[in-house]
Structure formats: C-alpha cells, structure tokens
Amino acid sequence: MLRLAWRNLWRTPGRSLTTGGVVALVVFLSLVFLSVYAGGLDAFFRLLLERTGHLVVRVEGYGEREDLESLAFVPPALPLPSGARVEGVVEGGCLVLAGERSRYAVVTGLEPAGLARQKNLLKAGRLPEAPGEALLGEALAQALRVGLGDEVVAYAPGGLGLGVYAFRVVGLLDLPETHLEARTLVVPLADAQAFLAPGRVTRLEVRLEGLGLYDLKPLEELKAALMPHLQGLVAETWLEANPAYAAILPLYDTVMALYVGVFFLLGGLILLNALYLSLVERVREFGLLAALGLTGRRVMALVFWESLLLVGVFALVGLGAGLLVHLELADGFRLPLPQWILEQYREFGLPEVLHGRLSLKEVLLTLGYAVGTGLLAALWPGWLASRLEPVEAMRYVP
C-alpha cells in the first residue's frame, strides 16, 4: 500500500511538487515565525526582569499608597543564598527646575550596580561618579532646555528628606518609552535618600545569578524563605510585580497555536484541492481496484497514505530549512520593518536586536499540525473514493 501510494504521487509530479512546496513553505514559515515571536517575547520579559530584579520587596499594600512616607522603609537584613545580591532603590515625584522652566519628574536613586545598567541607555555624557551628579531623560532635558554640565534643582517639600537638591547633568538617557524619558531623573542612591528619605528605600531588588528567564520555582521558594523576615513588607516575583504583562505569558501557547493553525489551514486547503483533483482523475482506477476486491477501507487508506507521504516528505524539507534559518536568528537579528513601525516597536521597550528561540515544543507543534493537516485533507477525498461503485466508476467520464 505504501509503495502504491508513493508511485501514485509521482503520476503528476508538477502538482505533487507544487503542493509539497506549499507544505514545506508553511512548515518553514511556522518555524521562523515561532522563533521570531519567542525571541521578541524573551526580549520583552528580559527588559522587565532587568528593571525590577528577580524579586521585588515593597511595603504591603503599596499599590494603594501614594505618599512617600508610607512607601519608604528601612531595608531589613535578608538571608539571601550565595550569589544573590540586593539593591535598594528610592523613587519619588519631584519638580525639576532649570532657570524659568520646570517639569514634573520621577527621581530614581540607584546603587552603583543599578547606575551601571543605565550605560546602554546613555545617549550622551557619562554615568554619575560623584554626589550631586545626575542623568536626565533626553526628552526631559529638551523640555527644560538643559544639556550636559548644566545644573537643575529638584524640589519636593514636605517629605522626609531635604526636599530640595541641586544636581549637575552628566548624562542624557535615551529611553525606549518617550513618556518615561520625559520624566526621568536618575541619581545616586545616597543623593536620593538625602533628598527624599534618609536611610530608607521604596523597594529592594533581589537579583540572582544564572537563573533562567522563566525559571520561577526557585523564586517562589526564595520568596517563601524571605517572608518571615519581611515585617510589614511583601516580596513579589518579577512577574507578580508586572501583573499586566504577566497575563501575556499564559496566553503564549494559545496565541501561537492559533497563528500556526492559520498557516496550516491555508496549506490544508491547497492539499485538499490537490487530493480531490487526483481523485477525479483516477475515478476509473479506483473503480477497477474496487472491482478487483479492494475494500472501501483500503481505498480510503490508500488516499490517506498518499496525503501523509506528501506532507511528511515536504514537511521534513520545510523543517530542515526552518531550523537552518532559526540557527541564524538565534545569533541575533533586526526586524526588517519600516522605520515608523520600528519606532512603535521601540515604544514597548523592545531592543532592536532580537535572538530567535525555538524549543522542542514548537517543533513538535509544527509537525503535529502538518500530520493533522495531512489527515484532515485526505478525509473527504478518501471517503468519496471508498464509496465509489465499480460500475458507476467505470462509466465515469471526466
């Protein structure tokens, strides 16, 4: 049966090659799409992780509190595992003054490691190296009409700290999100504490070395271990700290399955058309096979074998090509999109260079769709072929 099915496929090599080429193209595009999409998702979540750390410690009910006094706390000593480090951050609103101009901004105080992570965002200048030095978002600097070396004054009276502090601009930040860039003032942690809340922080970021992006189990275990030491505080994983974005993750498999399903739906229609045309051309032959004693079940099996052979061979071709392209994507790539689309893309904080990711799950999903498409496309032609009456089939004139 298998040999007969293979021979039948090559009676019309042009149609078989065209249909098989479509199958290979669908498998190829599916793998490339999955690699690119997963790479984009990884880049987005890495950005969130870099901004918050693996675990974030804040005061309980921080989402319902607005004043700095209720959000700031004295950082407790945390029993962290080897290789983990904790960084304090102070964040609060202020008015930034430069001459006669003023703008609302969020001043963020970072430790040296946190400041070093801003290096990739530097548009001009350098990182703060001494007290009183600051980084300004480029959009905020333009609004205040200040540049490198100019002085700005941050003003936030009524708080726990001095309430007013002068900073010299030593660097300009090019943030992906323009709305954040227009209100970003980054300073050393000690300066921010003196300005807003001496000896306190508004959050602690716990960062772990060598932990996978989606490896959440160790984070949950560490969070549970820290809870007894967090009186009045709460620890959240980086996904819990970004609930709106975390909701995307469980939908990933569903969205991917739908997208790839659309590709294979189109490919399946072409395959169905090819199998039906093959049936119409071979009605007399099927009638003869039935007259010679081939049961309807075996006739149907013959059509299924033809479909599966066609899909299987060319799916492997598409798989090989897709994996080769994925290896190139895994080394890093830029999206080939118009500049105006890339501008919108960067507004979400995604880097210009992505790295493709493809796991065994995505490969099996694609091959599963290919086999399923081959079976479904053969179902109707196979059923029609199995019900042909020998006498009527022999009288058939195409």
Coordinates of C-alpha atoms in Angstrom, one line a residue:
M1 CA 0.0 0.0 0.0
L2 CA 2.8 2.4 0.9
R3 CA 4.7 1.7 -2.4
L4 CA 1.5 2.1 -4.4
A5 CA 0.7 5.4 -2.7
W6 CA 4.3 6.7 -3.4
R7 CA 4.0 5.7 -7.0
N8 CA 0.7 7.5 -7.4
L9 CA 2.1 10.7 -6.0
W10 CA 4.5 11.0 -8.9
R11 CA 2.0 10.4 -11.7
T12 CA 1.5 14.2 -11.7
P13 CA 4.9 15.4 -10.5
G14 CA 4.2 19.1 -11.2
R15 CA 1.1 19.1 -8.9
S16 CA 2.8 17.0 -6.2
L17 CA 5.9 19.3 -6.2
T18 CA 3.7 22.4 -6.1
T19 CA 1.5 21.1 -3.3
G20 CA 4.5 19.7 -1.4
G21 CA 6.3 23.0 -1.8
V22 CA 3.3 24.8 -0.2
V23 CA 3.5 22.3 2.7
A24 CA 7.3 22.9 3.1
L25 CA 6.8 26.7 2.9
V26 CA 4.1 26.5 5.6
V27 CA 6.3 24.5 7.9
F28 CA 9.3 26.8 7.2
L29 CA 7.3 30.0 7.9
S30 CA 5.7 28.5 11.0
L31 CA 9.2 27.7 12.5
V32 CA 10.6 31.1 11.6
F33 CA 7.5 32.9 13.0
L34 CA 7.7 30.9 16.2
S35 CA 11.4 31.6 16.6
V36 CA 11.0 35.3 16.0
Y37 CA 7.9 35.6 18.2
A38 CA 9.5 33.7 21.1
G39 CA 12.7 35.9 20.7
G40 CA 10.6 39.1 20.9
L41 CA 8.7 37.8 24.0
D42 CA 12.0 36.8 25.7
A43 CA 13.5 40.3 25.0
F44 CA 10.4 42.0 26.4
F45 CA 10.4 39.9 29.6
R46 CA 14.2 40.3 30.0
L47 CA 13.6 44.1 29.9
L48 CA 11.1 43.8 32.7
L49 CA 13.4 41.5 34.7
E50 CA 16.3 43.9 34.3
R51 CA 14.2 46.8 35.6
T52 CA 12.8 45.0 38.7
G53 CA 15.2 42.2 39.6
H54 CA 14.1 38.7 40.2
L55 CA 12.3 39.6 43.4
V56 CA 10.9 42.9 44.5
V57 CA 10.4 43.9 48.1
R58 CA 8.0 46.7 48.9
V59 CA 5.7 47.7 51.7
E60 CA 2.4 45.8 52.0
G61 CA -0.4 47.4 50.0
Y62 CA 2.0 49.7 48.1
G63 CA -0.5 49.9 45.2
E64 CA -3.0 51.8 47.4
R65 CA -0.4 54.2 48.9
E66 CA 0.7 57.4 47.2
D67 CA 2.7 59.4 49.8
L68 CA 6.4 58.7 50.0
E69 CA 6.3 58.4 53.8
S70 CA 4.1 55.4 53.7
L71 CA 6.0 53.8 50.8
A72 CA 9.6 54.2 52.2
F73 CA 11.0 51.7 54.6
V74 CA 14.3 50.9 56.3
P75 CA 15.8 48.0 54.4
P76 CA 15.9 44.8 56.6
A77 CA 18.8 42.3 56.5
L78 CA 17.7 39.5 54.2
P79 CA 19.1 35.9 54.4
L80 CA 20.0 35.5 50.7
P81 CA 21.5 32.5 49.0
S82 CA 25.1 32.5 47.7
G83 CA 25.4 34.5 44.5
A84 CA 22.3 36.7 45.2
R85 CA 22.6 40.4 45.7
V86 CA 20.1 43.0 46.9
E87 CA 19.9 46.6 45.6
G88 CA 18.0 49.4 47.3
V89 CA 16.0 51.9 45.2
V90 CA 14.4 55.2 46.1
E91 CA 11.8 56.6 43.8
G92 CA 9.6 59.6 44.3
G93 CA 8.0 62.5 42.4
C94 CA 9.5 66.0 42.3
L95 CA 9.5 69.2 40.4
V96 CA 12.7 69.8 38.4
L97 CA 13.6 73.4 37.9
A98 CA 16.1 74.9 35.3
G99 CA 16.0 78.6 35.1
E100 CA 12.5 79.7 34.5
R101 CA 11.4 76.3 33.2
S102 CA 10.1 73.4 35.4
R103 CA 8.7 69.9 34.8
Y104 CA 7.4 67.1 36.9
A105 CA 9.8 64.2 37.1
V106 CA 10.3 61.0 38.9
V107 CA 13.7 60.9 40.7
T108 CA 15.2 57.4 41.0
G109 CA 18.1 56.7 43.3
L110 CA 20.2 53.7 42.3
E111 CA 23.2 52.0 43.7
P112 CA 26.3 51.8 41.6
A113 CA 25.3 48.5 40.0
G114 CA 21.9 50.0 39.1
L115 CA 23.6 53.0 37.6
A116 CA 25.9 50.8 35.6
R117 CA 22.9 49.2 34.0
Q118 CA 21.9 52.6 32.6
K119 CA 25.0 52.6 30.4
N120 CA 23.3 51.0 27.4
L121 CA 20.7 53.8 27.5
L122 CA 23.2 56.7 27.5
K123 CA 22.7 59.0 24.6
A124 CA 25.4 61.4 25.6
G125 CA 27.7 62.0 28.6
R126 CA 28.6 59.6 31.3
L127 CA 27.3 57.9 34.4
P128 CA 27.3 59.7 37.7
E129 CA 30.6 59.2 39.5
A130 CA 30.2 61.7 42.4
P131 CA 27.5 63.1 44.7
G132 CA 25.3 65.7 43.0
E133 CA 25.6 64.3 39.5
A134 CA 22.5 63.1 37.6
L135 CA 21.2 61.5 34.4
L136 CA 18.3 63.1 32.7
G137 CA 15.9 61.7 30.2
E138 CA 16.7 63.3 26.8
A139 CA 13.1 64.4 26.4
L140 CA 13.1 66.0 29.9
A141 CA 16.4 67.7 29.1
Q142 CA 14.9 69.2 25.9
A143 CA 11.8 70.4 27.8
L144 CA 14.0 72.1 30.4
R145 CA 16.4 73.3 27.7
V146 CA 19.4 72.0 29.6
G147 CA 22.4 70.0 28.4
L148 CA 25.5 68.3 29.8
G149 CA 27.1 70.3 32.5
D150 CA 24.0 72.4 33.3
E151 CA 22.5 72.4 36.8
V152 CA 18.9 71.5 37.7
V153 CA 17.2 71.7 41.0
A154 CA 14.9 69.0 42.3
Y155 CA 12.1 70.3 44.6
A156 CA 9.9 68.0 46.7
P157 CA 9.0 69.8 50.0
G158 CA 7.1 68.2 52.9
G159 CA 8.9 64.8 52.7
L160 CA 11.3 63.1 54.9
G161 CA 14.5 64.5 53.4
L162 CA 15.9 67.9 52.5
G163 CA 13.2 68.5 49.9
V164 CA 15.4 70.4 47.6
Y165 CA 18.6 69.2 45.9
A166 CA 20.8 70.5 43.1
F167 CA 22.2 68.2 40.5
R168 CA 24.6 68.6 37.6
V169 CA 23.6 66.9 34.5
V170 CA 26.4 64.5 33.4
G171 CA 24.4 62.2 31.1
L172 CA 21.3 62.0 28.9
L173 CA 19.2 58.8 28.7
D174 CA 17.5 57.6 25.5
L175 CA 14.7 55.5 27.0
P176 CA 12.6 53.3 24.7
E177 CA 9.4 54.8 26.1
T178 CA 9.1 58.5 25.3
H179 CA 6.6 59.2 28.1
L180 CA 9.1 57.8 30.6
E181 CA 12.0 59.7 29.1
A182 CA 10.1 63.0 29.6
R183 CA 10.0 62.5 33.4
T184 CA 13.2 60.6 34.3
L185 CA 15.8 61.8 36.7
V186 CA 18.3 59.2 37.8
V187 CA 20.8 59.9 40.6
P188 CA 23.0 58.0 43.1
L189 CA 21.0 56.3 45.9
A190 CA 22.7 58.4 48.6
D191 CA 21.6 61.6 47.0
A192 CA 18.1 60.4 46.5
Q193 CA 17.9 59.3 50.1
A194 CA 19.2 62.7 51.3
F195 CA 16.7 64.4 49.1
L196 CA 13.6 62.2 49.8
A197 CA 14.0 59.7 52.6
P198 CA 17.3 59.4 54.6
G199 CA 18.2 55.8 55.3
R200 CA 15.2 54.4 53.5
V201 CA 14.3 52.8 50.2
T202 CA 11.0 52.4 48.4
R203 CA 11.9 49.0 47.1
L204 CA 14.6 46.3 47.3
E205 CA 15.5 44.4 44.2
V206 CA 16.9 40.9 44.7
R207 CA 18.9 39.6 41.7
L208 CA 20.1 36.0 41.3
E209 CA 22.8 34.8 39.0
G210 CA 22.4 32.0 36.4
L211 CA 18.6 31.7 36.7
G212 CA 16.6 31.1 33.6
L213 CA 14.1 33.7 32.4
Y214 CA 11.0 31.6 33.1
D215 CA 12.5 29.5 36.0
L216 CA 10.0 30.7 38.6
K217 CA 10.1 27.8 41.1
P218 CA 13.4 28.9 42.8
L219 CA 11.9 32.4 43.0
E220 CA 8.8 31.1 44.8
E221 CA 11.0 29.1 47.2
L222 CA 13.2 32.1 47.9
K223 CA 10.1 34.3 48.4
A224 CA 8.7 31.9 50.9
A225 CA 12.0 31.8 52.8
L226 CA 12.2 35.6 53.0
M227 CA 8.6 36.2 54.1
P228 CA 9.4 35.6 57.9
H229 CA 12.0 38.4 57.6
L230 CA 9.6 40.9 55.9
Q231 CA 7.6 42.5 58.7
G232 CA 5.1 44.9 57.0
L233 CA 6.7 44.2 53.7
V234 CA 5.9 41.9 50.8
A235 CA 8.1 40.1 48.2
E236 CA 6.9 39.6 44.7
T237 CA 8.5 37.8 41.7
W238 CA 9.3 39.9 38.7
L239 CA 6.2 38.6 37.0
E240 CA 4.0 39.4 40.0
A241 CA 5.4 42.9 40.1
N242 CA 4.3 43.3 36.4
P243 CA 0.8 41.7 36.5
A244 CA -0.5 43.3 33.3
Y245 CA 2.5 41.9 31.3
A246 CA 2.5 38.6 33.3
A247 CA -1.0 37.9 31.9
I248 CA 0.5 37.6 28.5
L249 CA 2.6 34.6 29.4
P250 CA -0.2 32.0 29.9
L251 CA -1.7 33.1 26.6
Y252 CA 1.5 32.4 24.7
D253 CA 0.8 28.8 23.7
T254 CA -2.8 29.6 22.7
V255 CA -1.8 32.5 20.5
M256 CA 1.0 30.6 18.9
A257 CA -1.3 27.6 18.2
L258 CA -3.8 29.9 16.6
Y259 CA -1.3 31.7 14.4
V260 CA 0.3 28.5 13.2
G261 CA -3.1 26.9 12.8
V262 CA -4.0 29.7 10.3
F263 CA -0.9 28.9 8.3
F264 CA -1.8 25.2 8.1
L265 CA -5.4 26.0 7.3
L266 CA -4.4 27.7 4.2
G267 CA -1.9 25.0 3.3
G268 CA -4.5 22.3 4.1
L269 CA -7.0 23.8 1.6
I270 CA -4.4 23.6 -1.2
L271 CA -3.6 20.0 -0.2
L272 CA -7.3 19.1 -0.2
N273 CA -7.7 20.6 -3.6
A274 CA -4.7 18.5 -4.9
L275 CA -6.1 15.3 -3.4
Y276 CA -9.5 15.9 -4.8
L277 CA -8.2 16.6 -8.3
S278 CA -6.2 13.4 -8.0
L279 CA -9.4 11.5 -7.1
V280 CA -11.3 13.0 -10.0
E281 CA -8.6 11.9 -12.5
R282 CA -8.5 8.4 -11.0
V283 CA -12.2 7.6 -10.6
R284 CA -12.0 4.7 -13.1
E285 CA -8.8 3.4 -11.4
F286 CA -10.5 3.4 -8.0
G287 CA -13.5 1.6 -9.5
L288 CA -11.2 -1.0 -11.0
L289 CA -9.5 -1.5 -7.7
A290 CA -12.8 -1.9 -6.0
A291 CA -13.9 -4.4 -8.7
L292 CA -10.7 -6.4 -8.0
G293 CA -11.7 -6.8 -4.4
L294 CA -10.0 -3.8 -2.7
T295 CA -12.4 -2.8 0.2
G296 CA -13.5 0.7 0.7
R297 CA -11.5 0.9 3.9
R298 CA -8.3 0.0 2.0
V299 CA -9.1 2.5 -0.8
M300 CA -9.5 5.2 1.9
A301 CA -6.2 4.1 3.5
L302 CA -4.5 4.5 0.1
V303 CA -5.6 8.1 -0.1
F304 CA -4.5 8.7 3.4
W305 CA -1.1 7.3 2.7
E306 CA -0.7 9.5 -0.4
S307 CA -1.5 12.5 1.7
L308 CA 0.7 11.6 4.6
L309 CA 3.6 10.8 2.3
L310 CA 3.3 14.0 0.5
V311 CA 3.0 16.0 3.7
G312 CA 5.7 14.0 5.6
V313 CA 8.4 14.3 3.0
F314 CA 7.9 18.0 2.3
A315 CA 7.4 18.8 6.0
L316 CA 10.8 17.5 6.7
V317 CA 12.2 19.7 3.9
G318 CA 10.5 22.7 5.5
L319 CA 11.7 21.6 8.9
G320 CA 15.3 21.5 7.8
A321 CA 15.1 24.9 6.1
G322 CA 13.3 26.4 9.1
L323 CA 15.9 25.1 11.6
L324 CA 18.8 26.4 9.5
V325 CA 17.2 29.9 9.4
H326 CA 16.5 29.6 13.2
L327 CA 20.2 29.0 13.9
E328 CA 20.9 32.3 12.1
L329 CA 18.1 34.1 14.1
A330 CA 19.4 32.7 17.4
D331 CA 22.7 34.6 16.8
G332 CA 20.7 37.9 16.7
F333 CA 18.7 39.7 14.0
R334 CA 16.9 43.0 13.4
L335 CA 13.3 43.0 12.3
P336 CA 13.1 44.0 8.6
L337 CA 10.3 46.5 9.2
P338 CA 9.8 50.2 8.1
Q339 CA 11.2 52.8 10.4
W340 CA 7.8 54.0 11.5
I341 CA 6.8 50.6 12.7
L342 CA 10.2 50.1 14.5
E343 CA 9.5 53.4 16.3
Q344 CA 6.3 52.0 17.7
Y345 CA 8.1 48.8 18.4
R346 CA 10.7 50.6 20.5
E347 CA 8.0 52.4 22.5
F348 CA 7.3 49.0 24.1
G349 CA 10.9 48.9 25.3
L350 CA 12.0 46.1 22.9
P351 CA 15.6 46.0 21.7
E352 CA 16.4 46.4 18.1
V353 CA 18.4 43.1 18.0
L354 CA 16.4 40.0 19.0
H355 CA 17.5 36.5 19.3
G356 CA 15.3 33.7 18.0
R357 CA 14.2 30.9 20.3
L358 CA 12.8 27.6 19.3
S359 CA 12.2 24.7 21.7
L360 CA 11.2 21.1 21.0
K361 CA 7.7 22.0 21.9
E362 CA 7.4 24.4 19.0
V363 CA 9.0 21.9 16.6
L364 CA 6.5 19.2 17.7
L365 CA 3.6 21.6 17.5
T366 CA 4.5 22.4 13.8
L367 CA 5.0 18.7 12.9
G368 CA 1.8 17.8 14.7
Y369 CA -0.1 20.4 12.6
A370 CA 1.5 19.0 9.5
V371 CA 0.3 15.5 10.2
G372 CA -3.1 16.7 11.3
T373 CA -3.5 18.7 8.1
G374 CA -2.5 15.7 6.0
L375 CA -5.1 13.5 7.7
L376 CA -7.9 16.1 7.6
A377 CA -7.2 17.0 4.0
A378 CA -7.4 13.3 3.0
L379 CA -10.6 12.6 4.9
W380 CA -13.1 13.8 2.3
P381 CA -11.4 12.6 -0.9
G382 CA -10.7 9.3 0.9
W383 CA -14.4 8.9 1.9
L384 CA -15.5 9.7 -1.6
A385 CA -13.1 7.2 -3.1
S386 CA -14.2 4.5 -0.6
R387 CA -17.8 4.8 -1.6
L388 CA -17.3 4.5 -5.4
E389 CA -19.3 1.8 -7.0
P390 CA -17.3 -0.1 -9.6
V391 CA -19.9 0.0 -12.3
E392 CA -20.6 3.7 -11.9
A393 CA -16.8 4.4 -11.7
M394 CA -16.1 2.6 -14.9
R395 CA -18.7 4.7 -16.7
Y396 CA -17.3 7.9 -15.4
V397 CA -16.2 10.4 -18.0
P398 CA -14.1 13.3 -16.6

